Amino acid sequence: MSPMFSDFSFVNHGIDRRGFIKSVGATGALLFTANWTWAQEKPAKKYGGEGMPGGTKSDAKLFVAINHDGTIDITVTRSEMGQGIRSSLALVVAEEMEADWERCRVVQAVGDEAKYGNQNTDGSRSMRHWYEPMRQCGATVRAIIEAAAAAGWGVPIREVRASKHSVIHALSRRKADFAELVGVIASFEAPDPISIRYKSPRTYRYIGKEHTHSADAASMVSGTAIYGGDIRSAGMVYAVVARPPVLGSTVESFDDSEALKVKGVLKVMPIEGADVPSGFKPIGGIAVVAENTWAAIKGREALKVEWTSSPHDSYESEAYRQSLEEASTKPGKLVRSVGDVEAAFSKAKKTHAATYYLPHIAHAPMEPPVSTALLRNNFLEIWAPTQAPQAARTEAAERAGLPLEKTRINVTLLGGGFGRKSKADFINEAVEIAKAFPGRAARVQWTREDDIRHDYFHTVSGEHLEASLDRRGKVSGWLHRSVAPTIASLFGPDPKHQQAFETNMGHSNIPFAIPNVRIENPEIAAHARIGWFRSVSNIPHGFAVQSFIAELAEEAGRDPLRFYLDLLGDDREINPDELKDGWNHGEDPKKYPVDTGRLRNVLNVATKEAGWGKRLPKGKGMGFAVHYSFVSYVAAVLEVEVEKDGNLIVHKATMAIDCGPRINPDRIRSQMEGSCVMGIGLATTGEVSFENGSAKQSNFHDYQVPRISLAPRSISVHLVDPEKKVELGGVGEPGVPPIAPALCNAIYAATGKRIRRLPIGDQLA
Amino acid sequence: MTTIHLNGQDREVDAPDDMPLLWAIRDVLGFTGTKFGCGMGLCGACTMHMDGAPIRSCVTPISAAAGKKITTIEALGKEKVGKAVQEAWVKVGVPQCGYCQCGQVMSATALLTRNPSPNEEEIETSMAGNICRCGTYNRIKTAIHTASESLKGGAK
């Protein structure tokens, strides 16, 4: 097996890691917390990282180890899927401990929530939950190193300071490299976290600096980076699985006689599927296990399987679209109500209504799901590209009939995740194969067809909006009905209604200055596995809201930017509770209000930088959208050209993000650039449609994702300084929601054609 | 048994004639730098060079590679252009998840070997077969120009 996953305790050559930092676990801070909890009538609601299962950890010995040559191993517990988190979190540690990045190595933690705290890499929360703990680790280690150096020189601690991997005593002009201090560090205790001194931001060399320090880029472009399918072991077996094409269908019968004749096929075996709702469990099917991937694929082609009928056999996307749109035009479950919308509509000078449709989309990460499991000597070891190692480990242990401590999950790099790899179904398939081949590593490889047909699909949505304009052209009433199958249908009886974490993504929590608001959610049943897709329900809600506001500006005969700024009203901080958002991305509503001033600011920056208002030749147009999600604020302005034959060219994208304090600006830019390209792709061609209960699309010929020619000719990303002190926001997801509406608003400006149904497809021809 | 000339060495591969080169090299020979993305020649993650030209190894049967000179990402850094491309990719910070980038680098290297100063249109044409789901295309273009410049600088 690859050495990168060996137990990392060996790398420190003789350092007693347990003795390295002795006292952090018994600090005053923990006692303080305990007393505080005791004093409450009931435990207070926890927010942020502390509100997540397993919470956070800031015990430096878990995350930092110094080797004899002075190099530093920094353990990162979050999964790397393109957001650069392995580099960014490690940079925070390196910064605070005054380490030289060139002498740091990033070590990937195994999945172990009890040890490391929460590792679920989703919700755009890695940095906002782990910045402070990682800072504390770095500063703690620096304090120890400084104390060790001062003691060695016999000088007061306050006279020494760490700088660039050395400790300096300026008065005596002495300097010691971290490597020279390794031997003595072990006997020094960690300071009380309360007394830790953090670096002044003025002295930062990494945090907030423009650079491309990457722990992984060089290995990624040389073929040495290890992804889910790159684990190798002598005697390994390779499997592909034939899965039921329709939700709720199972194996009726199968004939493996031809499959077994394929050279290299070792075994054909059923995999038991979970009943609907199947959660993160495999949906079952027949596995073909072989000596290599190709033999497994050929074996599966030769396999004959009959599937049982299912209540979802009749799922058909066009009919479903009609039922969504129909449901969206009738009253539904009330989510939020302010004032009296009916009265506002009846008094209005003008009313306007529009219904939008957004289809299912598939994640299609470049690395299709893949994982490897090995059951040997009563111990289960897994290698997987997973966003949620703990959930995978827990279920794998259960399947193998082993206690958790007899199960180890190694997290490889993820070749893209986008929410798909939070689900452990593909990992547990590998466990099932491993059980049948004890002592041999078993890999399950999903083909692209498997990936697209059996995804946890992004929801499909009907969005109906109505609004009234008063005599001054201001919005006096707002009605928004959103109808979409819920992710909750994956875990229990289908509630047929969006949950708080869905409706609070840009549906109920709109922060506009409108006196009468009514937010409804009519019911609809799910007929496919619905899952989180990067940005989740912000995609349909943001598209509908931002498109509709542009339509309203047109109805009012006003410039969309002026109209939008009016709609935002005065700069103000709104408690999410007032917007019926009791979820607020899991964050404290006091620390994370919805701030209309920050929305205004990013919109102003993006429109100014894009040259909003400039005259464009016929066939060209500009559109904007601005959206709050994952406690960050993002605006996008797209400049497009629609050629006579309907060909769409995106000339320029201008984005502005306020995500609070910036840690790794280059990775914020890269996330915005990627969000922009992905958003354009979803809007133009992103669609999975169903027929006879199963997905029609299967590979990149019929599920098209953007290629280089669809990328904007230029993307400029503006990192906006908040005008006040604010908390850290998310970065991985909030860039996506404004793209599709900005694009369609630009297309409207260019052509007069309003897109209300995604994908755009051939609607421009 | 098929013999291919892989990264400067003759290798005998015990695989059926129809096994795609991708799986032969990954599963049978054990070089995992080349990635599987689609199996239909649609995404370019599996790009290798066969006698210097970029090919989609997921749809190239091993029999078609018999006696051919195959270069994979593992050996690309030994070539001047390939090394310049890899360095430019790191400098510009192209990779996000990185999974497609070996294929992107193989295609870009083939382009710059053939055409040391490609314009935007030539880049788009040559890179059209390589999908990046993270959407790193703008940086890919920048990195190709960066590599082109560094190669020209080196020739002076």
PDB file of N, CA, C and O in Angstrom, chain A residues 14-16 19-22 66-68 141 143-154 167 176-190:
ATOM      1  N   GLY A  14      11.883   9.192  17.292  1.00  0.00           N
ATOM      2  CA  GLY A  14      12.387   9.288  18.655  1.00  0.00           C
ATOM      3  C   GLY A  14      11.775  10.374  19.504  1.00  0.00           C
ATOM      4  O   GLY A  14      12.035  10.439  20.692  1.00  0.00           O
ATOM      5  N   ILE A  15      10.961  11.228  18.906  1.00  0.00           N
ATOM      6  CA  ILE A  15      10.328  12.231  19.760  1.00  0.00           C
ATOM      7  C   ILE A  15       9.155  11.584  20.480  1.00  0.00           C
ATOM      8  O   ILE A  15       8.363  10.882  19.874  1.00  0.00           O
ATOM      9  N   ASP A  16       9.067  11.808  21.749  1.00  0.00           N
ATOM     10  CA  ASP A  16       7.915  11.306  22.488  1.00  0.00           C
ATOM     11  C   ASP A  16       6.763  12.288  22.282  1.00  0.00           C
ATOM     12  O   ASP A  16       6.693  13.320  22.916  1.00  0.00           O
ATOM     13  N   GLY A  19       4.661  13.256  25.168  1.00  0.00           N
ATOM     14  CA  GLY A  19       5.264  14.182  26.112  1.00  0.00           C
ATOM     15  C   GLY A  19       5.510  15.557  25.525  1.00  0.00           C
ATOM     16  O   GLY A  19       5.850  16.495  26.233  1.00  0.00           O
ATOM     17  N   PHE A  20       5.331  15.668  24.253  1.00  0.00           N
ATOM     18  CA  PHE A  20       5.682  16.891  23.542  1.00  0.00           C
ATOM     19  C   PHE A  20       4.953  18.103  24.110  1.00  0.00           C
ATOM     20  O   PHE A  20       5.533  19.095  24.505  1.00  0.00           O
ATOM     21  N   ILE A  21       3.694  18.006  24.195  1.00  0.00           N
ATOM     22  CA  ILE A  21       2.930  19.114  24.757  1.00  0.00           C
ATOM     23  C   ILE A  21       2.015  18.502  25.791  1.00  0.00           C
ATOM     24  O   ILE A  21       1.050  17.837  25.468  1.00  0.00           O
ATOM     25  N   LYS A  22       2.354  18.707  27.028  1.00  0.00           N
ATOM     26  CA  LYS A  22       1.724  17.879  28.054  1.00  0.00           C
ATOM     27  C   LYS A  22       0.374  18.372  28.542  1.00  0.00           C
ATOM     28  O   LYS A  22      -0.521  17.607  28.811  1.00  0.00           O
ATOM     29  N   ILE A  66       7.188  17.893  15.113  1.00  0.00           N
ATOM     30  CA  ILE A  66       8.458  18.421  14.597  1.00  0.00           C
ATOM     31  C   ILE A  66       9.431  17.264  14.452  1.00  0.00           C
ATOM     32  O   ILE A  66       9.643  16.495  15.396  1.00  0.00           O
ATOM     33  N   ASN A  67      10.001  17.162  13.284  1.00  0.00           N
ATOM     34  CA  ASN A  67      10.953  16.087  13.023  1.00  0.00           C
ATOM     35  C   ASN A  67      12.367  16.523  13.406  1.00  0.00           C
ATOM     36  O   ASN A  67      12.636  17.708  13.594  1.00  0.00           O
ATOM     37  N   HIS A  68      13.269  15.557  13.503  1.00  0.00           N
ATOM     38  CA  HIS A  68      14.637  15.862  13.940  1.00  0.00           C
ATOM     39  C   HIS A  68      15.369  16.828  13.021  1.00  0.00           C
ATOM     40  O   HIS A  68      16.233  17.583  13.460  1.00  0.00           O
ATOM     41  N   VAL A 141       2.539  25.960  19.715  1.00  0.00           N
ATOM     42  CA  VAL A 141       3.835  25.349  19.408  1.00  0.00           C
ATOM     43  C   VAL A 141       4.916  26.419  19.380  1.00  0.00           C
ATOM     44  O   VAL A 141       6.023  26.227  19.888  1.00  0.00           O
ATOM     45  N   ALA A 143       5.003  29.134  21.139  1.00  0.00           N
ATOM     46  CA  ALA A 143       5.296  29.504  22.522  1.00  0.00           C
ATOM     47  C   ALA A 143       6.235  28.485  23.171  1.00  0.00           C
ATOM     48  O   ALA A 143       7.152  28.847  23.916  1.00  0.00           O
ATOM     49  N   ILE A 144       6.008  27.223  22.853  1.00  0.00           N
ATOM     50  CA  ILE A 144       6.858  26.167  23.421  1.00  0.00           C
ATOM     51  C   ILE A 144       8.288  26.287  22.884  1.00  0.00           C
ATOM     52  O   ILE A 144       9.263  26.196  23.632  1.00  0.00           O
ATOM     53  N   ILE A 145       8.374  26.514  21.592  1.00  0.00           N
ATOM     54  CA  ILE A 145       9.711  26.614  20.970  1.00  0.00           C
ATOM     55  C   ILE A 145      10.464  27.810  21.548  1.00  0.00           C
ATOM     56  O   ILE A 145      11.657  27.730  21.875  1.00  0.00           O
ATOM     57  N   GLU A 146       9.739  28.910  21.710  1.00  0.00           N
ATOM     58  CA  GLU A 146      10.390  30.104  22.267  1.00  0.00           C
ATOM     59  C   GLU A 146      10.841  29.856  23.715  1.00  0.00           C
ATOM     60  O   GLU A 146      11.944  30.254  24.118  1.00  0.00           O
ATOM     61  N   ALA A 147       9.986  29.172  24.455  1.00  0.00           N
ATOM     62  CA  ALA A 147      10.344  28.878  25.852  1.00  0.00           C
ATOM     63  C   ALA A 147      11.573  27.972  25.923  1.00  0.00           C
ATOM     64  O   ALA A 147      12.475  28.174  26.753  1.00  0.00           O
ATOM     65  N   ALA A 148      11.629  27.006  25.027  1.00  0.00           N
ATOM     66  CA  ALA A 148      12.758  26.078  25.009  1.00  0.00           C
ATOM     67  C   ALA A 148      14.052  26.816  24.676  1.00  0.00           C
ATOM     68  O   ALA A 148      15.099  26.606  25.300  1.00  0.00           O
ATOM     69  N   ALA A 149      13.972  27.704  23.690  1.00  0.00           N
ATOM     70  CA  ALA A 149      15.173  28.448  23.287  1.00  0.00           C
ATOM     71  C   ALA A 149      15.630  29.367  24.415  1.00  0.00           C
ATOM     72  O   ALA A 149      16.829  29.441  24.730  1.00  0.00           O
ATOM     73  N   ALA A 150      14.681  30.050  25.046  1.00  0.00           N
ATOM     74  CA  ALA A 150      15.025  30.992  26.118  1.00  0.00           C
ATOM     75  C   ALA A 150      15.694  30.256  27.272  1.00  0.00           C
ATOM     76  O   ALA A 150      16.707  30.721  27.822  1.00  0.00           O
ATOM     77  N   ALA A 151      15.156  29.108  27.605  1.00  0.00           N
ATOM     78  CA  ALA A 151      15.733  28.327  28.701  1.00  0.00           C
ATOM     79  C   ALA A 151      17.147  27.874  28.355  1.00  0.00           C
ATOM     80  O   ALA A 151      18.058  27.927  29.189  1.00  0.00           O
ATOM     81  N   GLY A 152      17.310  27.444  27.128  1.00  0.00           N
ATOM     82  CA  GLY A 152      18.623  26.981  26.685  1.00  0.00           C
ATOM     83  C   GLY A 152      19.667  28.095  26.761  1.00  0.00           C
ATOM     84  O   GLY A 152      20.825  27.852  27.089  1.00  0.00           O
ATOM     85  N   TRP A 153      19.247  29.304  26.439  1.00  0.00           N
ATOM     86  CA  TRP A 153      20.178  30.436  26.450  1.00  0.00           C
ATOM     87  C   TRP A 153      20.242  31.111  27.833  1.00  0.00           C
ATOM     88  O   TRP A 153      21.033  32.016  28.049  1.00  0.00           O
ATOM     89  N   GLY A 154      19.326  30.713  28.715  1.00  0.00           N
ATOM     90  CA  GLY A 154      19.259  31.326  30.030  1.00  0.00           C
ATOM     91  C   GLY A 154      18.831  32.785  29.975  1.00  0.00           C
ATOM     92  O   GLY A 154      19.355  33.628  30.699  1.00  0.00           O
ATOM     93  N   VAL A 167      14.607  30.698  16.194  1.00  0.00           N
ATOM     94  CA  VAL A 167      14.327  31.568  17.329  1.00  0.00           C
ATOM     95  C   VAL A 167      15.520  32.513  17.465  1.00  0.00           C
ATOM     96  O   VAL A 167      16.676  32.107  17.326  1.00  0.00           O
ATOM     97  N   ALA A 176      18.747  30.262  16.712  1.00  0.00           N
ATOM     98  CA  ALA A 176      18.730  28.797  16.634  1.00  0.00           C
ATOM     99  C   ALA A 176      17.616  28.346  15.702  1.00  0.00           C
ATOM    100  O   ALA A 176      16.473  28.788  15.833  1.00  0.00           O
ATOM    101  N   ASP A 177      17.984  27.496  14.776  1.00  0.00           N
ATOM    102  CA  ASP A 177      16.989  26.911  13.880  1.00  0.00           C
ATOM    103  C   ASP A 177      16.091  25.971  14.688  1.00  0.00           C
ATOM    104  O   ASP A 177      16.529  25.395  15.687  1.00  0.00           O
ATOM    105  N   PHE A 178      14.835  25.840  14.239  1.00  0.00           N
ATOM    106  CA  PHE A 178      13.925  24.907  14.930  1.00  0.00           C
ATOM    107  C   PHE A 178      14.574  23.525  15.088  1.00  0.00           C
ATOM    108  O   PHE A 178      14.368  22.843  16.089  1.00  0.00           O
ATOM    109  N   ALA A 179      15.359  23.138  14.082  1.00  0.00           N
ATOM    110  CA  ALA A 179      15.984  21.809  14.125  1.00  0.00           C
ATOM    111  C   ALA A 179      16.894  21.660  15.336  1.00  0.00           C
ATOM    112  O   ALA A 179      16.993  20.583  15.929  1.00  0.00           O
ATOM    113  N   GLU A 180      17.550  22.756  15.721  1.00  0.00           N
ATOM    114  CA  GLU A 180      18.475  22.697  16.861  1.00  0.00           C
ATOM    115  C   GLU A 180      17.726  22.576  18.179  1.00  0.00           C
ATOM    116  O   GLU A 180      18.307  22.267  19.212  1.00  0.00           O
ATOM    117  N   LEU A 181      16.432  22.888  18.157  1.00  0.00           N
ATOM    118  CA  LEU A 181      15.662  22.913  19.406  1.00  0.00           C
ATOM    119  C   LEU A 181      14.835  21.650  19.621  1.00  0.00           C
ATOM    120  O   LEU A 181      14.233  21.470  20.672  1.00  0.00           O
ATOM    121  N   VAL A 182      14.813  20.789  18.599  1.00  0.00           N
ATOM    122  CA  VAL A 182      13.937  19.616  18.666  1.00  0.00           C
ATOM    123  C   VAL A 182      14.170  18.811  19.944  1.00  0.00           C
ATOM    124  O   VAL A 182      13.217  18.423  20.628  1.00  0.00           O
ATOM    125  N   GLY A 183      15.420  18.621  20.295  1.00  0.00           N
ATOM    126  CA  GLY A 183      15.753  17.791  21.450  1.00  0.00           C
ATOM    127  C   GLY A 183      15.207  18.325  22.757  1.00  0.00           C
ATOM    128  O   GLY A 183      14.852  17.553  23.651  1.00  0.00           O
ATOM    129  N   VAL A 184      15.146  19.636  22.903  1.00  0.00           N
ATOM    130  CA  VAL A 184      14.734  20.210  24.184  1.00  0.00           C
ATOM    131  C   VAL A 184      13.247  20.556  24.263  1.00  0.00           C
ATOM    132  O   VAL A 184      12.695  20.709  25.340  1.00  0.00           O
ATOM    133  N   ILE A 185      12.610  20.655  23.097  1.00  0.00           N
ATOM    134  CA  ILE A 185      11.201  21.060  23.086  1.00  0.00           C
ATOM    135  C   ILE A 185      10.336  20.120  23.920  1.00  0.00           C
ATOM    136  O   ILE A 185       9.449  20.548  24.650  1.00  0.00           O
ATOM    137  N   ALA A 186      10.655  18.820  23.841  1.00  0.00           N
ATOM    138  CA  ALA A 186       9.788  17.811  24.432  1.00  0.00           C
ATOM    139  C   ALA A 186       9.559  18.027  25.921  1.00  0.00           C
ATOM    140  O   ALA A 186       8.527  17.643  26.471  1.00  0.00           O
ATOM    141  N   SER A 187      10.516  18.666  26.600  1.00  0.00           N
ATOM    142  CA  SER A 187      10.367  18.816  28.046  1.00  0.00           C
ATOM    143  C   SER A 187       9.601  20.088  28.423  1.00  0.00           C
ATOM    144  O   SER A 187       9.440  20.376  29.605  1.00  0.00           O
ATOM    145  N   PHE A 188       9.144  20.835  27.463  1.00  0.00           N
ATOM    146  CA  PHE A 188       8.410  22.062  27.793  1.00  0.00           C
ATOM    147  C   PHE A 188       6.914  21.874  27.670  1.00  0.00           C
ATOM    148  O   PHE A 188       6.439  21.215  26.747  1.00  0.00           O
ATOM    149  N   GLU A 189       6.213  22.460  28.575  1.00  0.00           N
ATOM    150  CA  GLU A 189       4.769  22.307  28.584  1.00  0.00           C
ATOM    151  C   GLU A 189       4.103  23.407  27.775  1.00  0.00           C
ATOM    152  O   GLU A 189       4.632  24.510  27.645  1.00  0.00           O
ATOM    153  N   ALA A 190       2.929  23.061  27.288  1.00  0.00           N
ATOM    154  CA  ALA A 190       2.178  24.049  26.526  1.00  0.00           C
ATOM    155  C   ALA A 190       1.639  25.114  27.456  1.00  0.00           C
ATOM    156  O   ALA A 190       1.260  24.821  28.590  1.00  0.00           O
TER     157      ALA A 190
END
